[in-house]
Short mmCIF file of C-alpha atoms and ligand atoms in Angstrom, two decimals:
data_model
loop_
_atom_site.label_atom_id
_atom_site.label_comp_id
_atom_site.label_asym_id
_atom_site.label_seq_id
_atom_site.Cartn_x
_atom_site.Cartn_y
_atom_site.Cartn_z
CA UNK K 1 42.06 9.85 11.44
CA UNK K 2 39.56 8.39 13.10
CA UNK K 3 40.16 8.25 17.10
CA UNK K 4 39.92 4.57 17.64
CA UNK K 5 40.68 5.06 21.58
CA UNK K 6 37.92 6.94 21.62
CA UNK K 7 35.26 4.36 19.99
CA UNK K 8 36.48 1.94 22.59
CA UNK K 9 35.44 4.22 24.83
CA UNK K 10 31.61 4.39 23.59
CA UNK K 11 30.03 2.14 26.42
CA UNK K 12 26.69 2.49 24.43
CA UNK K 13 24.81 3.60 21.17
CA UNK K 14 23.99 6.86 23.38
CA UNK K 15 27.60 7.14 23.71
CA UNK K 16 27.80 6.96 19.99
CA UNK K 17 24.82 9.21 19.33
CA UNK K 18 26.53 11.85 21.59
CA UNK K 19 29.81 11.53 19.74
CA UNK K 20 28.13 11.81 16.23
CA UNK K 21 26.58 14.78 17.44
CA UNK K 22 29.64 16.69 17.87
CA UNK K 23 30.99 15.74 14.43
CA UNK K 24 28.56 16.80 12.07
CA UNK K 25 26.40 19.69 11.55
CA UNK K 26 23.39 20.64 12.98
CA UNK K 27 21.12 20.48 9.69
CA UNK K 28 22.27 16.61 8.86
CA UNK K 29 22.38 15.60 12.04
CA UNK K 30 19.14 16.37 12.52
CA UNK K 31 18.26 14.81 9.48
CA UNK K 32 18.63 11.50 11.11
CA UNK K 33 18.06 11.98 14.83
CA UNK K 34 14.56 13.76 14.30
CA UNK K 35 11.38 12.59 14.07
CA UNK K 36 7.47 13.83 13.33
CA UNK K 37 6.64 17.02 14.97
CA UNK K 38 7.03 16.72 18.80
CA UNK K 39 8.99 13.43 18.67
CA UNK K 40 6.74 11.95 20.91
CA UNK K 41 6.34 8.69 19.27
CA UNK K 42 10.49 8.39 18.45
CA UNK K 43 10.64 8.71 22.41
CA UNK K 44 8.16 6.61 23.00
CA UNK K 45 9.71 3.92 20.73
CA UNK K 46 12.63 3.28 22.88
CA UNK K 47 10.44 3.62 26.53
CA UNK K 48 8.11 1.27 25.24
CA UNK K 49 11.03 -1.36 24.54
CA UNK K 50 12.64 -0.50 28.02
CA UNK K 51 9.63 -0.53 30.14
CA UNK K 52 9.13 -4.35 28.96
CA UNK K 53 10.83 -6.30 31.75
CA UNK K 54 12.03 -9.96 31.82
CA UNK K 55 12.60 -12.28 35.00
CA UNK K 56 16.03 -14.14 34.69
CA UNK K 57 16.14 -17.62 35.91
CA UNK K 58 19.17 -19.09 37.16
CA UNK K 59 21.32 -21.84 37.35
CA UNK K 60 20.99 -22.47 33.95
CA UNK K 61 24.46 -23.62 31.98
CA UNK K 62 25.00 -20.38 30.02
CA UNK K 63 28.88 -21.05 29.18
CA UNK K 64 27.73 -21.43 25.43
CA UNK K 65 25.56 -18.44 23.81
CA UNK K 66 23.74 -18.64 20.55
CA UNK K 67 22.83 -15.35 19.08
CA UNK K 68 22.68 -17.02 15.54
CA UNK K 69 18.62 -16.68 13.58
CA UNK K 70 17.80 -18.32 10.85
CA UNK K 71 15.06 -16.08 8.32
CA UNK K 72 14.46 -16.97 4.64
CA UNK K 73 16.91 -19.61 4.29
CA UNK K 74 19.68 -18.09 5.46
CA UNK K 75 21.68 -17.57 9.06
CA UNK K 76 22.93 -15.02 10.34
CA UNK K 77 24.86 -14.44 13.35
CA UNK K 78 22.75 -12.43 15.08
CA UNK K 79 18.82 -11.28 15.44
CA UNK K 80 19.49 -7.77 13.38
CA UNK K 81 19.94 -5.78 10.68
CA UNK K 82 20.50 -2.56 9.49
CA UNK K 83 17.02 -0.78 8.16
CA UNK K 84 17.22 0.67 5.49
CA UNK K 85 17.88 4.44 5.02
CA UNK K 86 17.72 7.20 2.80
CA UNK K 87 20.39 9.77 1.98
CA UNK K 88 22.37 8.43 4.42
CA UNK K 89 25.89 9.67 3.17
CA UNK K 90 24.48 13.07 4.04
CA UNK K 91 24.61 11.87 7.70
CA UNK K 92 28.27 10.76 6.78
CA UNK K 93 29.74 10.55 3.85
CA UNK K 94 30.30 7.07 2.31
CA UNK K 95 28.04 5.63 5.41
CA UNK K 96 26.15 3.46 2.86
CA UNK K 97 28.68 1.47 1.73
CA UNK K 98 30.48 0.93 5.34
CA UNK K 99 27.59 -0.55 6.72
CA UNK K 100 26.70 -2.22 3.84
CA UNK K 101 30.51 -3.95 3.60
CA UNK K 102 30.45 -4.45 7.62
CA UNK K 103 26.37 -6.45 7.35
CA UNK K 104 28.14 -8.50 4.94
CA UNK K 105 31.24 -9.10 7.49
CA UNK K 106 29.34 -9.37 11.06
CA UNK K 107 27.09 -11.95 8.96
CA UNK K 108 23.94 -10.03 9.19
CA UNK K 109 21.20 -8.39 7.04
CA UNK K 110 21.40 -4.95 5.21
CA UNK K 111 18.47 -2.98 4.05
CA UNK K 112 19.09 -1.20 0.92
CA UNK K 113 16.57 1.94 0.52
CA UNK K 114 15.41 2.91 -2.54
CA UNK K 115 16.10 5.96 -1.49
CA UNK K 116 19.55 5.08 -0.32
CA UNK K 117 22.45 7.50 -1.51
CA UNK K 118 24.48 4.76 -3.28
CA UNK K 119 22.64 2.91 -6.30
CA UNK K 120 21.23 -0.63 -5.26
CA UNK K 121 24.00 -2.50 -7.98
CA UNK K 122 26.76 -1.16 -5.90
CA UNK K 123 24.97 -1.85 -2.30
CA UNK K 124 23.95 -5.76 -3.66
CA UNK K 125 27.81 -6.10 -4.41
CA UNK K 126 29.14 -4.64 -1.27
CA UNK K 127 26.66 -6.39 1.21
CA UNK K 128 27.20 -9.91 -1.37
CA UNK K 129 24.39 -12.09 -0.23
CA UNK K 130 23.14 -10.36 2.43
CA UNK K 131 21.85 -7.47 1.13
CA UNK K 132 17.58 -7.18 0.98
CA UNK K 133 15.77 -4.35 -1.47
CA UNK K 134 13.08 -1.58 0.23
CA UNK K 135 10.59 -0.29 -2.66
CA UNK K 136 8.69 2.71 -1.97
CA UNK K 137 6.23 2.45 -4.57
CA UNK K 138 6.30 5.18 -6.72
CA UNK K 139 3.19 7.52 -8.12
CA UNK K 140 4.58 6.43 -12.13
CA UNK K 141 4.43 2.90 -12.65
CA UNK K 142 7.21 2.22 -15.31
CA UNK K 143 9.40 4.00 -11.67
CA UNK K 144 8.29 0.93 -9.69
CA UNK K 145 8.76 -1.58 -12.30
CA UNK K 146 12.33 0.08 -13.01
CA UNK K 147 13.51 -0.49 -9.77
CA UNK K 148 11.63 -4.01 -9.60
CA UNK K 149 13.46 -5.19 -12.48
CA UNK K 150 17.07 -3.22 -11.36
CA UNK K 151 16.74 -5.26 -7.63
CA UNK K 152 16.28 -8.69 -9.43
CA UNK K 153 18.35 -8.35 -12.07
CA UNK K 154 21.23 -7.14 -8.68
CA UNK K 155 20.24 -10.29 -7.32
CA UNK K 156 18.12 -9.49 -4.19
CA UNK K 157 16.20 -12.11 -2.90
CA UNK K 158 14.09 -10.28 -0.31
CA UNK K 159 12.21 -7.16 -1.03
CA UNK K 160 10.32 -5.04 2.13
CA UNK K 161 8.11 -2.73 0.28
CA UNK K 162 7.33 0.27 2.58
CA UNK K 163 3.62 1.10 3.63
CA UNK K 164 3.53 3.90 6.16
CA UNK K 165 4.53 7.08 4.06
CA UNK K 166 1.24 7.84 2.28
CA UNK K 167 2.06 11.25 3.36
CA UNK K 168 5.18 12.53 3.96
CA UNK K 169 6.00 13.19 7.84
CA UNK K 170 6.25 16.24 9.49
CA UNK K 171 9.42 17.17 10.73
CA UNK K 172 9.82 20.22 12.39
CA UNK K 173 13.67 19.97 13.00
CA UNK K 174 14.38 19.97 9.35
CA UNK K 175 11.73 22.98 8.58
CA UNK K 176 13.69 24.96 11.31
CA UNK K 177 16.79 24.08 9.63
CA UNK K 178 15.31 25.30 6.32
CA UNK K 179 16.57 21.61 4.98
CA UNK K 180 16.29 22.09 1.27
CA UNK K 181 15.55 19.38 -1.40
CA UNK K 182 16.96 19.77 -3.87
CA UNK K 183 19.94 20.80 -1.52
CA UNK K 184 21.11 24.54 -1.08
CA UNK K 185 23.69 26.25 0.75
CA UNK K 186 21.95 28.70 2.91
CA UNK K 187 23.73 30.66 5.74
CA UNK K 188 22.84 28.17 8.42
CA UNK K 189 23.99 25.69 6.11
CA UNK K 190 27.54 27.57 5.80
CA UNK K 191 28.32 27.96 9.35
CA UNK K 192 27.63 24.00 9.63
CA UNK K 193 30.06 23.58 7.41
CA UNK K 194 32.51 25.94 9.02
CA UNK K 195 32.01 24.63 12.35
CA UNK K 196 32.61 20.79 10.75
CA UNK K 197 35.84 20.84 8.55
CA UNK K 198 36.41 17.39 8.57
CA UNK K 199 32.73 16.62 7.30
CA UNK K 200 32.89 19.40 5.08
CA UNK K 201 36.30 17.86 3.77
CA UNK K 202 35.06 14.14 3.51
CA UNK K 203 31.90 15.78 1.47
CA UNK K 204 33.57 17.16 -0.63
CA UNK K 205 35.41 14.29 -1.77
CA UNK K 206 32.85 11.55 -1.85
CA UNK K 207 30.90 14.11 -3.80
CA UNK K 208 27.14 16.26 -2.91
CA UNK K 209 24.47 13.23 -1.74
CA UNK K 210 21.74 12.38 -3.90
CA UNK K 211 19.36 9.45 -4.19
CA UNK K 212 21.21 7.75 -6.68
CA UNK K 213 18.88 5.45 -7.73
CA UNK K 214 16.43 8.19 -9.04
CA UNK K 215 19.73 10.40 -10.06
CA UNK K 216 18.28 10.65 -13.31
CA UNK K 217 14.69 11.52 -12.64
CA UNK K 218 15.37 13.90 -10.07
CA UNK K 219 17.50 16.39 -12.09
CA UNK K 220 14.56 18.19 -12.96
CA UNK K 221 12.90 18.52 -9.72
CA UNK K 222 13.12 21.54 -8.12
CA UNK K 223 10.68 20.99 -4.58
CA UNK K 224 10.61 18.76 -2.47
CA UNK K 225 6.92 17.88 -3.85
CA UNK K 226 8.58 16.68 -7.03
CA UNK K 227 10.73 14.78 -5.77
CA UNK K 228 8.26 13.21 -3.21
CA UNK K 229 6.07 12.33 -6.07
CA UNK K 230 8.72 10.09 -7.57
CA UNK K 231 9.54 8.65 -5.11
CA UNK K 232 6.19 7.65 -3.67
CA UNK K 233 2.76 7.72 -3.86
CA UNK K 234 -0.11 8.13 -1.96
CA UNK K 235 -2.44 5.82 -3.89
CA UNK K 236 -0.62 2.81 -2.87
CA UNK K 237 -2.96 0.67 -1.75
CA UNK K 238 -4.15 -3.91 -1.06
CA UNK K 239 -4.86 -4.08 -5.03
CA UNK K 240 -1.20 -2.42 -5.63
CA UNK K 241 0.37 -4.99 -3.24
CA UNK K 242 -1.46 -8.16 -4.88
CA UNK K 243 0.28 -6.98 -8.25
CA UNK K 244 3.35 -6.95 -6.54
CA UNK K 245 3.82 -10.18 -5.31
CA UNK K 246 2.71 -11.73 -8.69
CA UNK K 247 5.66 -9.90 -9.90
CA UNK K 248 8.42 -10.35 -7.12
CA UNK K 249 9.87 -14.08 -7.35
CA UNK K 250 11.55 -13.73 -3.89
CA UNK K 251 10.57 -12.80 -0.43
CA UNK K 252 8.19 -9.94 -0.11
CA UNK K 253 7.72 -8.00 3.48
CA UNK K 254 5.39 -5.13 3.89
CA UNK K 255 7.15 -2.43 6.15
CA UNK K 256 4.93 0.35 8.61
CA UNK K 257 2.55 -2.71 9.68
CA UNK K 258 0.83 -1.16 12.94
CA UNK K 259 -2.45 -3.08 13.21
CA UNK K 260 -3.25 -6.58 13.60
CA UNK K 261 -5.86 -6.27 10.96
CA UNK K 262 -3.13 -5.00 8.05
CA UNK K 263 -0.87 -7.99 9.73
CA UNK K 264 -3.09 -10.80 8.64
CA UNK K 265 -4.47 -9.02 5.20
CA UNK K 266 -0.80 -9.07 4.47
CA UNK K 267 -0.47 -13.07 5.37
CA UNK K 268 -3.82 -13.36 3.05
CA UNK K 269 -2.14 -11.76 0.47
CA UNK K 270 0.66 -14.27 0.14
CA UNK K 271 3.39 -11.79 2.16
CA UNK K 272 6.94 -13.83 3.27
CA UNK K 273 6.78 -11.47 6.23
CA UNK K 274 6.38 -7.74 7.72
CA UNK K 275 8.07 -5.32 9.54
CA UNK K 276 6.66 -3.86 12.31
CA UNK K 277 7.74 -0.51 12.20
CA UNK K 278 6.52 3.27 12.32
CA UNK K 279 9.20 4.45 10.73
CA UNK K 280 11.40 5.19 13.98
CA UNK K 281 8.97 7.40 14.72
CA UNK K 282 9.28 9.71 11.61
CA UNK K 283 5.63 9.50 10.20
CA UNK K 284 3.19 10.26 12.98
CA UNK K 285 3.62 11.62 15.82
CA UNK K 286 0.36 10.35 16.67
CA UNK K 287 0.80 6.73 16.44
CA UNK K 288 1.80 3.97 19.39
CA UNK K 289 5.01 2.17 19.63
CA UNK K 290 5.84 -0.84 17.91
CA UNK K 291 6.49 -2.97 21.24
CA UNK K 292 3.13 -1.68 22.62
CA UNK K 293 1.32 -3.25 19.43
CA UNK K 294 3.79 -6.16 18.54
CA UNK K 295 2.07 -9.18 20.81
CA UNK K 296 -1.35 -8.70 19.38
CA UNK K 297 0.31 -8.59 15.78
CA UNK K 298 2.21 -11.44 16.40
CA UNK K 299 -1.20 -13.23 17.47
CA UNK K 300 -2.82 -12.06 14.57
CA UNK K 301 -0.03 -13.77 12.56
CA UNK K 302 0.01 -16.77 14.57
CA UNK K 303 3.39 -17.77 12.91
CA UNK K 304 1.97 -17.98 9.55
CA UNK K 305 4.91 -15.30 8.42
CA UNK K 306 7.79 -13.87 10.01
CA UNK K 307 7.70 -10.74 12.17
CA UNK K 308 10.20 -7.93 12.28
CA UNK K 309 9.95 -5.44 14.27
CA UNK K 310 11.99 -2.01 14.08
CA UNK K 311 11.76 1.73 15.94
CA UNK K 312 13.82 2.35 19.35
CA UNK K 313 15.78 -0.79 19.53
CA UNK K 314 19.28 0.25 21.07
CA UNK K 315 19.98 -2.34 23.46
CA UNK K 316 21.11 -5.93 23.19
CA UNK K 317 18.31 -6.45 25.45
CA UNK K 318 15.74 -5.03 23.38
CA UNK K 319 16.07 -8.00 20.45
CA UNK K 320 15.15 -10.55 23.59
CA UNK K 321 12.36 -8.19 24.91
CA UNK K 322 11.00 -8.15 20.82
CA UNK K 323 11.61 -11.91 20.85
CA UNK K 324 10.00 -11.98 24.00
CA UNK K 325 7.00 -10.10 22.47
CA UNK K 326 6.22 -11.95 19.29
CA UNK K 327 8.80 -11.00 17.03
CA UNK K 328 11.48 -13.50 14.89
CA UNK K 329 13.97 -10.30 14.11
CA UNK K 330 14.49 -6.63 14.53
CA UNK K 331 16.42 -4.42 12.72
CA UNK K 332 17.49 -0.97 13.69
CA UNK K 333 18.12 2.47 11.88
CA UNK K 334 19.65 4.77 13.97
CA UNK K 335 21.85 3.03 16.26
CA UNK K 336 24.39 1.65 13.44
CA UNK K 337 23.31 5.48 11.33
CA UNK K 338 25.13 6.75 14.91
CA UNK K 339 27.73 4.41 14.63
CA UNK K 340 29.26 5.48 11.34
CA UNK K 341 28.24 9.16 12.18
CA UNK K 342 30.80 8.70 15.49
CA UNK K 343 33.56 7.48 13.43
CA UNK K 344 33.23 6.23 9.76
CA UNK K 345 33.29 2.20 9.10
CA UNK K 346 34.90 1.77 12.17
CA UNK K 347 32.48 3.52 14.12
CA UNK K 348 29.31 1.21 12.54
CA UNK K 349 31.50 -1.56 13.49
CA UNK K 350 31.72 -0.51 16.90
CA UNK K 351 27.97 0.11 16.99
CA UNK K 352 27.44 -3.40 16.27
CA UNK K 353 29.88 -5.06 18.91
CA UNK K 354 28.35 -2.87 21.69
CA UNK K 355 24.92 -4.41 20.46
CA UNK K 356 26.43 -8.23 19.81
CA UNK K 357 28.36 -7.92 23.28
CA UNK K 358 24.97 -6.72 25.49
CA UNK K 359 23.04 -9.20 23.22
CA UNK K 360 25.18 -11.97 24.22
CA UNK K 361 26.05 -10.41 28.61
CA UNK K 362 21.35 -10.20 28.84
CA UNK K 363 20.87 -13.71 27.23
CA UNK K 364 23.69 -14.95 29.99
CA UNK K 365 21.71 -13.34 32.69
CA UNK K 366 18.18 -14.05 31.45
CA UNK K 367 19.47 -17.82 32.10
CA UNK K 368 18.77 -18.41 28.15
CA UNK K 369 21.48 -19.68 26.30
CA UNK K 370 19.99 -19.42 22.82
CA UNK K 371 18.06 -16.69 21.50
CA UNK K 372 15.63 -18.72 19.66
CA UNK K 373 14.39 -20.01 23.10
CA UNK K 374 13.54 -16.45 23.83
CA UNK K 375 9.66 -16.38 24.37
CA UNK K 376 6.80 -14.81 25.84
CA UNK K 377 7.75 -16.85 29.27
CA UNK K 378 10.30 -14.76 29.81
CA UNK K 379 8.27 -11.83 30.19
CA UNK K 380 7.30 -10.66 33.82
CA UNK K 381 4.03 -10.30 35.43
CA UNK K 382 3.37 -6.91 34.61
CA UNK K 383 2.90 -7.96 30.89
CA UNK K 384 0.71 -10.62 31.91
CA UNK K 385 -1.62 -9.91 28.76
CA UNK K 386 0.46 -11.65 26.42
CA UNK K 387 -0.33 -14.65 25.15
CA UNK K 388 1.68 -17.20 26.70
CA UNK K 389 3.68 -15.09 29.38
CA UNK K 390 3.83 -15.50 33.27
CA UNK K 391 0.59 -14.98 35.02
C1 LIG S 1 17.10 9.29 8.29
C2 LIG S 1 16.17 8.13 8.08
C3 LIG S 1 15.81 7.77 6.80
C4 LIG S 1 14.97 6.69 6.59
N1 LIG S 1 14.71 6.30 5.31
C5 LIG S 1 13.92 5.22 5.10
C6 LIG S 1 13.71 4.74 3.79
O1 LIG S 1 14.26 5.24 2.84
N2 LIG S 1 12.88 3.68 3.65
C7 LIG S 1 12.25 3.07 4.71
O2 LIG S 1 11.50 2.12 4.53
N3 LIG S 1 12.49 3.50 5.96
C8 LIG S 1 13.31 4.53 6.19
N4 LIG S 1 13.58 4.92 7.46
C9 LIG S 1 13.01 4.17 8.59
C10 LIG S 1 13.97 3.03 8.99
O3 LIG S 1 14.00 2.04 8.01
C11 LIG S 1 13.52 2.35 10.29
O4 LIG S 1 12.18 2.00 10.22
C12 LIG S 1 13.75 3.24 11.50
O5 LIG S 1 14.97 3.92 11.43
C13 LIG S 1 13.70 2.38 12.76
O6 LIG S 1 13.79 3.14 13.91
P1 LIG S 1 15.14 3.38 14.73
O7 LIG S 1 15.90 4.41 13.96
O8 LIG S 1 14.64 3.86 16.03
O9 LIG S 1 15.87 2.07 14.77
C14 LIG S 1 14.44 5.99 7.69
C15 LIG S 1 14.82 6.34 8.99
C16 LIG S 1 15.69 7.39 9.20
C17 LIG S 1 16.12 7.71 10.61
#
């Protein structure tokens, strides 16, 4: 039984993060809450967002608030989405389809990853319309077309092909948790388990994780190089790209966009829109955060495609200060992955009101009643280098 009295209590997606933390073991939890090598840039993702400060103005009529945003035909009820992830049922079992099945409910976006633990047929039925398709493009072509063909044929009409894992990133957590691929039951592994009955239990019944769509291909592998190469490869490059959108009918988004430069080759080369993303800090540990480079991205853009931005958003507040920077949307990882970690499908579901509710409490006191009026006048002097904000 999940301890609904106790989700309640979860003021914030810390609160959630904290609780998920207790409930599962050490290796999986890890799995989701690390990042590359000294996490800097993870951290960094969610400072940048919070150091980004807005002025309110008041006496403004703010009885009525409009969190709805409309992207690629479609509305939804609110400026997010879930990114997509992979493996995540090894995070929590079933968490796929629960936050697949609550997007679809809460009227917002879901990500399926290619590398997701439930095949993208079953995740385009359960999110019903509002599901989108992530490609990693794979080192064997007749692997990329496969899934190509699989997402249209599911009936996806946006796909975000992912650009920032030429190489895979470097995480130390899961190296010092001798995380396994294909996976193994070592002793750490074992007392995990021991520690976390009612993970091991739920496990057990939904049945060992894999990345279903590849289930086939990946029987033989046995290192994580294997499996890497199936999944993706490091020759993906602007030529690879082109080919795709000849082939994709729908929307196509390039995610991992860091650099202006990459933001308007991928206008030039007929892109519906990118994410800008590094990966919630998972690739390099190197690299800046995404609301440090989003306003000269957006400029590059100049709204010739839609901007997403994702990495470190866990506040309400931090869709306005994205919307604030240049961005049309966000979508977020871990806070909803922490969500269903605390407590199942209702857990993700109270990930999302906490979000919705401080969404809808900081565009009451920013004296803005609709979030599409969010802009870069909102943003105080000390980010006077935007484009458009107060000087
Ligand atoms: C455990 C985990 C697995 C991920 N798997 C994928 C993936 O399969 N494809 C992808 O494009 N991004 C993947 N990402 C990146 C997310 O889509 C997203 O960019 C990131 O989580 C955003 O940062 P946030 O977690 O701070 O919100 C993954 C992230 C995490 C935490």
């Amino acid at each position: 039984m999940v301890d609904l009295m106790r989700l309640d209590r979860a003021a914030s997606i810390d609160d959630l993060r904290a609780m998920a933390r207790r409930r599962i073991p050490r290796f999986a939890f890890d799995l989701v809450d690390g990042g590359a090598e000294s996490e800097r840039n993870m951290r960094r993702n969610c400072t940048a967002f919070e150091e980004v400060e807005l002025v309110p103005r008041y006496m403004v009529d703010v009885s009525s608030i409009d969190t709805r945003t409309e992207l690629f035909g479609q509305t939804y009820d609110a400026p997010f989405g879930m990114a997509p992830i992979g493996m995540l049922n090894a995070f929590w079992p079933g968490a796929d389809l629960s936050l697949a099945r609550l997007c679809k409910r809460q009227n917002l976006p879901y990500v399926a990853s290619s590398a997701a633990s439930t095949t993208l047929e079953a995740l385009a039925e359960a999110a019903d319309g509002n599901g989108w398709f992530q490609l990693y493009v794979s080192g064997d072509d007749t692997v990329t077309e496969g899934l190509v063909a699989r997402a249209e044929a599911a009936g996806y009409d946006v796909m975000i092909v992912t650009a920032d894992v030429p190489a895979a990133g470097k995480r130390d957590r899961d190296i010092r948790n001798r995380l396994a691929v294909p996976f193994r039951i070592t002793p750490e592994v074992a007392l995990g388990l021991m520690a976390h009955p009612r993970w091991s239990l739920e496990t057990l019944f939904h049945g060992k994780p894999n990345i279903a769509n590849y289930a086939d291909l990946l029987q033989s592998a046995t290192s994580y190089a294997d499996v890497q190469k199936t999944l993706i490869t490091p020759a993906f490059n602007w030529e690879a790209l082109k080919r795709l959108r000849d082939r994709w009918g729908g929307k196509l988004l390039v995610k991992g966009i860091l650099h202006p430069d990459d933001a308007a080759r991928c206008t030039e080369a007929g892109c519906d829109g990118i994410v800008v993303s590094n990966h919630g800090g998972r690739q390099v540990a190197f690299g800046p955060a995404t609301a440090d480079v989003l306003p000269a991205i957006a400029e590059a853009v100049a709204g010739r495609m839609k901007v997403i931005v994702d990495s470190g958003i866990r506040r309400g507040a931090d869709m306005m200060r994205a919307k604030a920077l240049g961005a049309d949307f966000t979508l977020t990882g871990r806070a909803l992955a922490f969500g269903v970690g605390a407590g199942g499908a209702p857990g993700a579901a109270r990930a999302v009101e906490i979000l919705e509710l401080e969404l809808v409490r900081a565009l009451g006191q920013l004296g803005v009643p609709r979030f599409a009026d969010v802009g870069p006048e909102h943003l105080a002097v000390s980010r006077s280098h935007v484009p458009g904000s107060v000087r």
